[in-house]
Amino acid sequence: MPLKLPIFMDSQSTTPMDPRVLEAMLPYFTEKFGHPASRNHPFGWEAEAGVDKAREQIATLIGARDPKEVVFTSGGTESINLALKGVAEMYREKGNHILTTTIEQRASLDVCKRLERQGFEVTYLPVGREGLVDVETLRAAITDKTILISVMFANNEIGTIQPIAEIGKLAKERGIIFHTDATQAAGKVPVNVEAMGIDLLSATAHLLYGPKGVGCLYVRRKNPRVRVAAMMDGGGHERGMRSGTVPVPLAVGFGKAAEICREVMGEEGKRLGVLRDRLQDLILSKVDEAYVNGHPTQRLPHNLNISFAYVEGESVLMGLNKESALSSGSACTSSTLEPSYVIAALGVDSELAHSSIRFGLHRFSTEEEVDFVGRRSVEVVQRLREMSPLYELAKEGVDLKTIQWKGE
Ligand SMILES: Cc1ncc(COP(=O)(O)O)c(C=O)c1O
């Protein structure tokens, strides 16, 4: 079968929706249109049953004891806002210190900046060369004013998976609330809020083959009972934490997507890991001075991030983008020409941070697609290097750092 172009390999920005998810959602757009809070007639009961089932499916995926701990939101960004601002407001009397990392997604970092302007102190922990947070550094940064630790489960650019269970244990020992942004990890790798000591967890449906516009915040109800201040005032839906009518079809889709992920995650992860390694080997065997960013093993199976020395990531994308959808940096910042702050945080030099490309495989990726994208990436990088005076100089043995550029 001929390849269908363009090929989507940007699954960290969003995932294609699984057709089974759409099928589950459709009746809730038409005949099952009731309001889930209408307690006094069958239309409401039917809608409520759909939402309850979805809550259960999501709770099962993340290992929550009680479906009531799942609070529906509009997506990952809102969940993160609710978690961070909600804890800050609710626990302000207890302390004003928040611990997070330099490689969180913009939603987390921007909330933290706002909280700083409001008088909170935020410590942004560095990460090592492979993108891992050091738990001992985290321990040392805790003060008696620390009310929240927020560390993402897996990074959206490099895929590195953090030692979440260790952080959860530490947070428990010190009586600090632990939030994790699991938008990239949930549905892809095992996530268990009980086993990992997670108190608050943000997830979004569109990154696990569900619809856009719905997400959730897991809020622990026991050991300890965690409370977050609501960001929106209104009808007191979602146990008072998130007012507003739950978008029933979207919630049902999220639930179905979570159920499918739970069933297929093991096999899917293995398959995508094999495909990812194939892509990585194909590229690294043909291109010199190409470096994989992130942890070699502790990373999401579908994620590959490579810096190609002497070429701009943006130029590589321009060479490929008619036939392959890839990304440099994260989806939201790739429109600017700033180097990725995540890659920069790994301590690689700024040229390499400018030259990173992110490949994201997904449920529907095939070997043929991987081979095509791999081959084309190699061709484009080689062509750009042929035109690059820097590459030529480097190949002649000139140390580029010693060059005094005119105008410097
Ligand atoms: C790590 C991470 N956190 C949060 C978000 C935001 O989620 P949403 O798009 O559902 O608002 C994203 C989106 O890509 C993400 O990758």
PDB file of C-alpha atoms and ligand atoms in Angstrom, residues 12-14 74-78 80 105 107-108 152 154-156 181 183-184 203-207 214 331, ligand 1:
ATOM      1  CA  GLN A  12       3.507  14.872  21.996  1.00  0.00           C
ATOM      2  CA  SER A  13       1.454  17.813  20.717  1.00  0.00           C
ATOM      3  CA  THR A  14      -1.705  15.748  20.348  1.00  0.00           C
ATOM      4  CA  SER A  74     -11.170  21.423  30.127  1.00  0.00           C
ATOM      5  CA  GLY A  75      -7.692  19.898  29.742  1.00  0.00           C
ATOM      6  CA  GLY A  76      -4.176  19.671  31.074  1.00  0.00           C
ATOM      7  CA  THR A  77      -3.620  23.409  31.342  1.00  0.00           C
ATOM      8  CA  GLU A  78      -6.708  23.920  33.473  1.00  0.00           C
ATOM      9  CA  ILE A  80      -2.427  22.290  36.362  1.00  0.00           C
ATOM     10  CA  GLN A 105       5.527  22.609  30.641  1.00  0.00           C
ATOM     11  CA  ALA A 107       1.322  25.845  31.976  1.00  0.00           C
ATOM     12  CA  SER A 108       3.130  24.958  35.210  1.00  0.00           C
ATOM     13  CA  MET A 152       6.031  16.370  35.802  1.00  0.00           C
ATOM     14  CA  ALA A 154       7.309  12.592  31.808  1.00  0.00           C
ATOM     15  CA  ASN A 155       8.637  15.464  29.768  1.00  0.00           C
ATOM     16  CA  ASN A 156       6.908  16.520  26.560  1.00  0.00           C
ATOM     17  CA  ASP A 181       1.653  16.733  35.425  1.00  0.00           C
ATOM     18  CA  THR A 183      -0.423  14.614  30.587  1.00  0.00           C
ATOM     19  CA  GLN A 184       2.299  12.911  28.544  1.00  0.00           C
ATOM     20  CA  ALA A 203      -4.157  14.520  32.661  1.00  0.00           C
ATOM     21  CA  THR A 204      -5.698  15.408  29.323  1.00  0.00           C
ATOM     22  CA  ALA A 205      -7.728  13.288  26.908  1.00  0.00           C
ATOM     23  CA  HIS A 206      -6.203  14.537  23.651  1.00  0.00           C
ATOM     24  CA  LEU A 207      -2.830  13.064  24.536  1.00  0.00           C
ATOM     25  CA  VAL A 214     -11.447  17.677  28.345  1.00  0.00           C
ATOM     26  CA  ALA A 331       4.264  22.670  20.183  1.00  0.00           C
TER      27      ALA A 331
HETATM   28  C1  LIG B   1       3.515  18.222  29.647  1.00  0.00           C
HETATM   29  C2  LIG B   1       2.265  18.942  29.290  1.00  0.00           C
HETATM   30  N1  LIG B   1       1.563  19.562  30.246  1.00  0.00           N
HETATM   31  C3  LIG B   1       0.421  20.209  29.967  1.00  0.00           C
HETATM   32  C4  LIG B   1      -0.075  20.291  28.698  1.00  0.00           C
HETATM   33  C5  LIG B   1      -1.353  21.064  28.427  1.00  0.00           C
HETATM   34  O1  LIG B   1      -2.432  20.220  28.186  1.00  0.00           O
HETATM   35  P1  LIG B   1      -3.714  20.746  27.368  1.00  0.00           P
HETATM   36  O2  LIG B   1      -3.283  20.893  25.956  1.00  0.00           O
HETATM   37  O3  LIG B   1      -4.734  19.667  27.551  1.00  0.00           O
HETATM   38  O4  LIG B   1      -4.134  22.019  27.996  1.00  0.00           O
HETATM   39  C6  LIG B   1       0.620  19.682  27.646  1.00  0.00           C
HETATM   40  C7  LIG B   1       0.124  19.777  26.257  1.00  0.00           C
HETATM   41  O5  LIG B   1       0.726  19.392  25.315  1.00  0.00           O
HETATM   42  C8  LIG B   1       1.824  18.983  27.961  1.00  0.00           C
HETATM   43  O6  LIG B   1       2.546  18.390  27.011  1.00  0.00           O
END
